Short mmCIF file of C-alpha atoms and ligand atoms in Angstrom, two decimals:
data_model
loop_
_atom_site.label_atom_id
_atom_site.label_comp_id
_atom_site.label_asym_id
_atom_site.label_seq_id
_atom_site.Cartn_x
_atom_site.Cartn_y
_atom_site.Cartn_z
CA MET A 647 -95.78 56.67 -15.20
CA GLU A 648 -94.39 53.64 -16.88
CA ILE A 649 -90.62 53.15 -16.65
CA ASN A 650 -89.51 51.09 -19.62
CA SER A 651 -86.84 51.26 -22.31
CA GLU A 652 -88.12 54.70 -23.94
CA THR A 653 -87.52 56.58 -20.43
CA VAL A 654 -84.90 58.55 -19.86
CA ALA A 655 -84.02 59.45 -15.96
CA VAL A 656 -81.59 61.97 -14.73
CA VAL A 657 -80.77 61.35 -10.98
CA THR A 658 -78.68 64.12 -9.21
CA GLY A 659 -76.34 62.71 -6.28
CA GLY A 660 -75.98 59.53 -8.50
CA ALA A 661 -72.64 58.48 -7.67
CA ASN A 662 -73.57 57.01 -4.37
CA GLY A 663 -76.08 55.76 -2.02
CA ILE A 664 -79.73 55.97 -2.75
CA GLY A 665 -79.14 58.06 -6.18
CA LEU A 666 -76.70 55.26 -7.25
CA ALA A 667 -79.39 52.63 -6.13
CA LEU A 668 -81.99 54.52 -8.21
CA GLY A 669 -79.67 54.65 -11.28
CA GLU A 670 -79.31 50.53 -10.87
CA ALA A 671 -82.99 49.89 -10.51
CA LEU A 672 -83.95 52.20 -13.38
CA ILE A 673 -81.54 50.46 -15.70
CA GLY A 674 -82.99 47.28 -14.24
CA ARG A 675 -86.36 48.54 -15.62
CA GLY A 676 -84.69 48.91 -18.91
CA ALA A 677 -84.60 52.87 -18.81
CA ARG A 678 -81.72 55.08 -19.74
CA VAL A 679 -79.93 57.01 -16.85
CA ALA A 680 -77.83 60.06 -16.46
CA LEU A 681 -76.05 60.05 -13.14
CA ALA A 682 -74.66 63.35 -12.01
CA ASP A 683 -72.67 64.17 -9.09
CA ILE A 684 -70.43 66.63 -7.62
CA ASN A 685 -67.94 63.74 -7.48
CA GLY A 686 -67.93 63.48 -11.52
CA GLU A 687 -65.04 60.80 -11.56
CA ARG A 688 -67.28 58.60 -9.60
CA ALA A 689 -70.44 59.36 -11.35
CA LYS A 690 -68.85 58.38 -14.48
CA SER A 691 -67.03 55.14 -13.03
CA VAL A 692 -70.29 53.86 -11.76
CA ALA A 693 -72.33 54.99 -14.86
CA ALA A 694 -69.42 52.93 -16.80
CA ALA A 695 -70.04 49.88 -14.68
CA LEU A 696 -74.00 50.08 -15.65
CA GLY A 697 -73.13 49.89 -19.15
CA GLU A 698 -74.07 51.82 -22.30
CA ARG A 699 -77.75 52.68 -21.16
CA ALA A 700 -75.89 54.94 -18.31
CA GLY A 701 -73.88 58.25 -18.51
CA GLY A 702 -71.90 59.94 -15.69
CA TYR A 703 -71.76 63.65 -15.41
CA ALA A 704 -70.04 65.97 -13.12
CA CYS A 705 -72.46 68.74 -11.63
CA ASP A 706 -72.63 70.74 -8.67
CA VAL A 707 -76.35 71.49 -7.82
CA THR A 708 -75.35 74.69 -5.83
CA ASP A 709 -74.05 76.42 -8.99
CA PRO A 710 -77.03 77.05 -11.67
CA ALA A 711 -74.24 77.17 -14.63
CA SER A 712 -73.32 73.85 -13.80
CA LEU A 713 -77.07 72.51 -13.70
CA ALA A 714 -77.45 74.42 -17.11
CA THR A 715 -74.39 72.51 -18.72
CA LEU A 716 -75.82 69.09 -17.36
CA ALA A 717 -79.32 69.82 -18.63
CA ASP A 718 -77.72 70.52 -22.40
CA ALA A 719 -75.43 67.66 -22.04
CA VAL A 720 -78.22 65.14 -21.03
CA VAL A 721 -80.48 66.58 -23.61
CA GLY A 722 -77.77 66.18 -26.22
CA ASP A 723 -76.62 62.71 -25.36
CA PHE A 724 -80.17 61.17 -24.60
CA GLY A 725 -82.51 63.32 -26.87
CA GLY A 726 -84.58 64.65 -23.82
CA VAL A 727 -85.67 64.06 -20.14
CA ASP A 728 -88.73 62.10 -18.69
CA LEU A 729 -87.82 61.42 -15.00
CA LEU A 730 -85.94 63.99 -12.79
CA PHE A 731 -84.74 62.46 -9.86
CA VAL A 732 -83.82 65.87 -7.42
CA ASN A 733 -81.94 63.94 -5.10
CA ALA A 734 -78.43 65.24 -4.02
CA GLY A 735 -78.32 66.03 -0.59
CA ILE A 736 -75.87 66.27 2.24
CA ALA A 737 -76.85 65.74 6.18
CA LEU A 738 -75.28 67.32 9.09
CA GLY A 739 -76.07 67.09 12.79
CA GLY A 740 -76.61 70.16 15.01
CA THR A 741 -78.96 72.10 16.55
CA VAL A 742 -80.21 75.55 15.19
CA ILE A 743 -78.20 76.87 18.46
CA ASP A 744 -74.71 75.31 17.97
CA ILE A 745 -74.46 74.22 14.02
CA ALA A 746 -71.67 76.65 12.38
CA PRO A 747 -73.40 79.23 10.33
CA GLU A 748 -71.39 78.21 7.00
CA GLU A 749 -72.99 74.81 7.47
CA VAL A 750 -76.42 76.26 7.85
CA GLN A 751 -76.00 77.79 4.32
CA TRP A 752 -74.40 74.51 2.81
CA LEU A 753 -77.37 72.55 3.75
CA TYR A 754 -79.79 75.21 2.43
CA ASP A 755 -77.57 75.74 -0.68
CA VAL A 756 -77.40 71.94 -1.37
CA ASN A 757 -80.54 70.52 0.00
CA VAL A 758 -82.83 73.52 -0.79
CA ILE A 759 -81.69 76.03 -3.25
CA GLY A 760 -79.94 72.99 -5.19
CA ALA A 761 -83.34 71.46 -5.50
CA VAL A 762 -84.97 74.58 -6.94
CA SER A 763 -82.12 75.28 -9.04
CA THR A 764 -82.22 71.59 -10.44
CA VAL A 765 -85.90 71.74 -11.38
CA ARG A 766 -85.26 74.95 -13.04
CA ALA A 767 -82.57 73.77 -15.20
CA PHE A 768 -84.72 70.77 -16.33
CA TYR A 769 -87.83 72.24 -16.53
CA PRO A 770 -87.59 73.00 -20.34
CA ALA A 771 -86.71 69.39 -20.89
CA LEU A 772 -89.33 68.04 -19.12
CA GLU A 773 -92.18 70.46 -20.48
CA ALA A 774 -90.73 69.58 -24.12
CA ARG A 775 -91.03 65.82 -23.30
CA SER A 776 -94.35 66.04 -21.83
CA ALA A 777 -95.71 67.82 -25.00
CA GLU A 778 -94.27 64.89 -27.14
CA LYS A 779 -94.88 61.91 -24.98
CA GLY A 780 -97.78 63.27 -22.79
CA ALA A 781 -96.21 62.99 -19.37
CA ALA A 782 -92.72 63.91 -17.46
CA ARG A 783 -92.13 63.54 -13.54
CA ILE A 784 -90.09 65.52 -11.15
CA VAL A 785 -89.33 63.16 -8.21
CA PHE A 786 -87.64 65.00 -5.16
CA THR A 787 -86.06 62.95 -2.26
CA GLY A 788 -87.42 64.19 0.78
CA SER A 789 -86.89 62.26 3.98
CA GLU A 790 -88.61 60.68 7.04
CA ASN A 791 -87.55 64.34 8.09
CA SER A 792 -89.95 65.88 5.70
CA VAL A 793 -93.16 64.40 7.25
CA GLY A 794 -92.33 64.30 11.34
CA LEU A 795 -89.47 63.80 13.71
CA PRO A 796 -87.76 60.57 13.76
CA ALA A 797 -85.90 59.60 16.93
CA LEU A 798 -82.61 60.57 15.87
CA GLY A 799 -79.97 62.77 17.14
CA PRO A 800 -80.43 66.85 17.00
CA ALA A 801 -80.45 67.73 13.37
CA SER A 802 -82.47 70.59 13.16
CA VAL A 803 -81.50 72.71 10.12
CA TYR A 804 -81.27 69.28 8.21
CA THR A 805 -84.89 68.56 9.08
CA SER A 806 -85.91 71.95 8.32
CA THR A 807 -84.25 71.63 4.87
CA LYS A 808 -86.51 68.35 4.15
CA HIS A 809 -89.61 69.84 5.42
CA ALA A 810 -88.80 72.62 2.92
CA ILE A 811 -88.69 70.12 0.18
CA LEU A 812 -92.16 68.88 1.02
CA GLY A 813 -93.40 72.09 0.84
CA ILE A 814 -91.72 72.72 -2.41
CA ALA A 815 -93.02 69.61 -4.06
CA ASP A 816 -96.61 69.80 -2.60
CA ALA A 817 -96.41 73.55 -3.95
CA LEU A 818 -95.16 72.51 -7.40
CA ARG A 819 -97.73 69.84 -7.66
CA ARG A 820 -100.34 72.42 -7.72
CA ASP A 821 -98.46 75.11 -9.87
CA LEU A 822 -98.08 72.65 -12.23
CA GLN A 823 -101.25 70.84 -12.23
CA GLU A 824 -102.57 72.52 -15.89
CA THR A 825 -99.38 70.86 -17.27
CA LYS A 826 -98.35 67.09 -18.14
CA VAL A 827 -95.38 67.49 -15.85
CA THR A 828 -96.28 65.79 -12.44
CA VAL A 829 -94.49 65.80 -9.28
CA ALA A 830 -93.87 63.37 -6.29
CA ILE A 831 -91.71 63.31 -3.09
CA PHE A 832 -90.14 60.23 -2.14
CA CYS A 833 -89.31 59.88 1.65
CA PRO A 834 -86.70 57.26 2.67
CA GLY A 835 -86.33 56.63 6.25
CA LEU A 836 -82.72 55.73 7.81
CA THR A 837 -80.87 54.13 4.51
CA ALA A 838 -77.47 52.35 4.61
CA THR A 839 -75.56 55.25 2.69
CA ARG A 840 -72.38 56.99 3.46
CA LEU A 841 -74.51 60.29 3.69
CA TRP A 842 -72.76 61.08 7.28
CA ASP A 843 -69.64 61.76 5.27
CA ALA A 844 -70.72 64.66 3.17
CA ARG A 845 -68.00 66.63 4.48
CA ALA A 846 -65.50 64.89 2.82
CA LEU A 847 -66.45 66.87 -0.42
CA ARG A 848 -67.34 70.15 1.18
CA HIS A 849 -66.69 73.23 -0.67
CA ASP A 850 -63.99 75.72 0.57
CA ARG A 851 -66.75 78.55 1.25
CA TYR A 852 -68.41 76.37 3.31
CA GLY A 853 -65.24 75.28 5.52
CA GLY A 854 -63.65 72.94 3.01
CA PRO A 855 -63.21 69.14 2.92
CA VAL A 856 -62.74 67.32 6.17
CA LYS A 857 -62.48 63.35 6.10
CA MET A 858 -63.96 61.56 9.10
CA PRO A 859 -61.29 59.54 11.27
CA GLU A 860 -61.48 56.02 9.87
CA GLU A 861 -62.66 54.41 13.03
CA GLU A 862 -65.26 56.95 13.50
CA GLY A 863 -66.55 56.20 9.70
CA ALA A 864 -66.18 52.52 10.09
CA ALA A 865 -68.60 52.90 13.11
CA MET A 866 -70.90 54.88 11.32
CA ASP A 867 -70.94 52.25 8.38
CA ALA A 868 -71.58 49.36 10.75
CA HIS A 869 -74.12 51.30 12.38
CA LEU A 870 -76.23 52.10 9.07
CA LYS A 871 -75.87 48.80 7.87
CA ALA A 872 -77.57 47.41 10.62
CA ALA A 873 -80.01 49.95 11.26
CA GLY A 874 -80.65 51.17 7.89
CA GLN A 875 -82.84 50.11 4.93
CA ASP A 876 -80.86 48.55 1.99
CA PRO A 877 -80.83 51.34 -0.85
CA ALA A 878 -81.69 48.50 -3.44
CA LEU A 879 -85.03 48.19 -1.40
CA THR A 880 -85.49 51.95 -0.92
CA ALA A 881 -85.30 52.38 -4.87
CA ARG A 882 -87.19 49.68 -5.54
CA ILE A 883 -90.15 51.03 -3.59
CA CYS A 884 -89.53 54.80 -5.17
CA LEU A 885 -89.45 53.29 -8.37
CA ASP A 886 -93.14 51.45 -7.87
CA GLY A 887 -94.60 54.45 -6.26
CA VAL A 888 -93.35 56.48 -9.37
CA ALA A 889 -94.82 53.69 -11.65
CA GLN A 890 -98.07 54.07 -10.00
CA ASP A 891 -98.14 57.90 -10.00
CA GLU A 892 -98.10 58.61 -6.37
CA PHE A 893 -97.35 61.75 -5.15
CA MET A 894 -96.16 60.60 -1.82
CA ILE A 895 -93.99 57.50 -1.65
CA ILE A 896 -92.93 56.54 1.86
CA THR A 897 -90.08 53.52 1.93
CA ASP A 898 -89.68 52.81 5.67
CA PRO A 899 -92.70 51.68 8.32
CA VAL A 900 -91.33 53.22 11.08
CA ILE A 901 -92.19 56.69 9.46
CA ARG A 902 -95.82 55.94 10.52
CA THR A 903 -95.58 56.49 14.49
CA PHE A 904 -94.08 60.01 14.05
CA ALA A 905 -95.84 61.03 11.21
CA GLU A 906 -99.15 60.29 12.70
CA ARG A 907 -97.98 62.00 15.90
CA ARG A 908 -97.44 65.25 13.66
CA HIS A 909 -100.81 64.81 12.11
CA GLY A 910 -102.34 64.11 15.38
CA GLU A 911 -100.89 67.75 16.97
CA VAL A 912 -102.49 69.48 14.00
CA GLY A 913 -105.65 68.07 14.54
CA GLU A 914 -105.61 68.50 18.47
CA ALA A 915 -104.68 72.13 17.61
CA LEU A 916 -107.40 72.72 15.51
CA ASP A 917 -110.14 71.09 18.00
CA ARG A 918 -108.63 73.64 20.48
CA LEU A 919 -109.28 76.27 18.14
CA ASP A 920 -112.79 75.23 17.40
CA THR A 921 -113.41 75.55 21.17
CA ARG A 922 -111.70 78.80 21.50
CA LEU A 923 -113.72 80.69 18.44
CA ALA A 924 -117.07 78.96 20.13
CA ASP A 925 -116.01 80.65 23.36
CA TYR A 926 -115.26 84.06 21.58
CA GLY A 927 -118.68 83.88 19.65
CA ILE A 928 -117.09 83.42 16.43
CA ALA A 929 -118.40 80.75 13.98
CA SER A 930 -115.86 78.38 12.57
CA ALA A 931 -115.53 78.22 8.82
CA ASP A 932 -113.23 75.70 6.81
CA GLY A 933 -111.61 78.03 3.96
CA ASN A 934 -110.72 75.16 1.60
N1 NAD B 515 -79.36 58.06 3.79
C1 NAD B 515 -80.32 58.22 4.71
O1 NAD B 515 -80.80 57.68 5.61
C2 NAD B 515 -81.67 59.26 3.91
C3 NAD B 515 -82.67 59.27 4.43
C4 NAD B 515 -83.74 60.26 4.23
C5 NAD B 515 -83.38 60.92 2.85
N2 NAD B 515 -81.95 60.93 2.47
C6 NAD B 515 -81.87 61.67 1.20
O2 NAD B 515 -81.34 61.00 0.36
C7 NAD B 515 -80.63 61.82 -0.68
C8 NAD B 515 -79.47 60.88 -1.11
O3 NAD B 515 -78.50 60.74 0.20
P1 NAD B 515 -77.84 59.59 0.38
O4 NAD B 515 -78.15 58.91 1.69
O5 NAD B 515 -77.90 58.29 -0.56
O6 NAD B 515 -76.40 59.76 0.70
P2 NAD B 515 -74.99 59.90 -0.18
O7 NAD B 515 -73.89 60.52 0.31
O8 NAD B 515 -74.47 58.17 -0.28
O9 NAD B 515 -75.26 60.29 -1.65
C9 NAD B 515 -75.46 61.80 -2.03
C10 NAD B 515 -74.73 62.12 -3.13
O10 NAD B 515 -75.01 63.31 -3.35
C11 NAD B 515 -73.81 64.15 -3.86
N3 NAD B 515 -73.59 65.33 -3.60
C12 NAD B 515 -73.70 65.97 -2.51
N4 NAD B 515 -73.53 67.54 -2.75
C13 NAD B 515 -73.47 67.53 -3.90
C14 NAD B 515 -73.85 68.83 -4.69
N5 NAD B 515 -73.30 70.07 -4.42
N6 NAD B 515 -73.89 68.64 -6.27
C15 NAD B 515 -74.17 67.41 -6.86
N7 NAD B 515 -73.93 66.36 -5.92
C16 NAD B 515 -73.82 66.66 -4.93
C17 NAD B 515 -72.75 63.14 -3.17
O11 NAD B 515 -71.36 63.31 -3.90
C18 NAD B 515 -73.28 62.24 -3.03
O12 NAD B 515 -72.86 61.15 -4.17
C19 NAD B 515 -80.15 62.83 -0.14
O13 NAD B 515 -81.13 63.83 -0.29
C20 NAD B 515 -80.71 62.60 1.81
O14 NAD B 515 -80.99 63.70 2.14
C21 NAD B 515 -81.08 60.04 3.05
#
């Protein structure tokens, strides 16, 4: 899908990090961009800095009414939507065993249910645009955690939300195959953002806001700056993949090792199944 001065894009989680880098890269390619974020003030200020082709909006993806208001506002201001980046997300460490139940809920409400609600809110606009111009596209931000298990600390629940995004994107691609609305999933590796500071804006119902001590935050920033990809490069690779109509867009070569490990495991399990079924005297059949 060509990205040019006729393109209108919406980016949730657009006030910071990867979402903001996507906004900057989209503007760089001539598009008009709506940056939506729970931090509405920052979304507005970064949009103002990007110039008149950008707009900033407050929006909470855990609230379908807020998404409906956003969709109406964007269609009113920009006349339609060609590209929807379902990008807002939070990351928290912790295993299934030790993470607080309200944080499990928060992760799912933002990363999974928020993504579904975002698509539902914008689908009518995307469908209308695809009827008018022949194409519209939904781009989910997954993660390296969508395609395997990176060598990071424990983050079982976060990982599961990003596996869910892969399932949603892949199934939605199939569900929409008779339409002109297409789907992509973009899987960044470790990227130099402030994703680790998600609790600073945590809703009261999930435990309220907590600011990370400054020293700890500075150490996280330094680590991510050294180890993470520059979000500008992440966004550039993403937009090139979108422009080439790719379904899966991976931005970091380190993902190969653990993604191939996962696929290797599936292949080996299927090989063992063939052997088992042969032992049982049952013919193996490929259902698809
Ligand atoms: N940074 C990484 O290493 C990395 C790696 C893989 C995937 N990702 C994914 O990239 C996406 C963007 O993350 P980032 O790294 O740019 O982090 P970030 O914290 O810089 O940006 C996320 C943005 O989402 C916003 N947000 C949070 N909750 C929201 C809500 N309820 N409604 C609306 N906006 C909300 C935040 O205010 C923030 O501006 C996330 O989906 C994340 O899971 C990040």
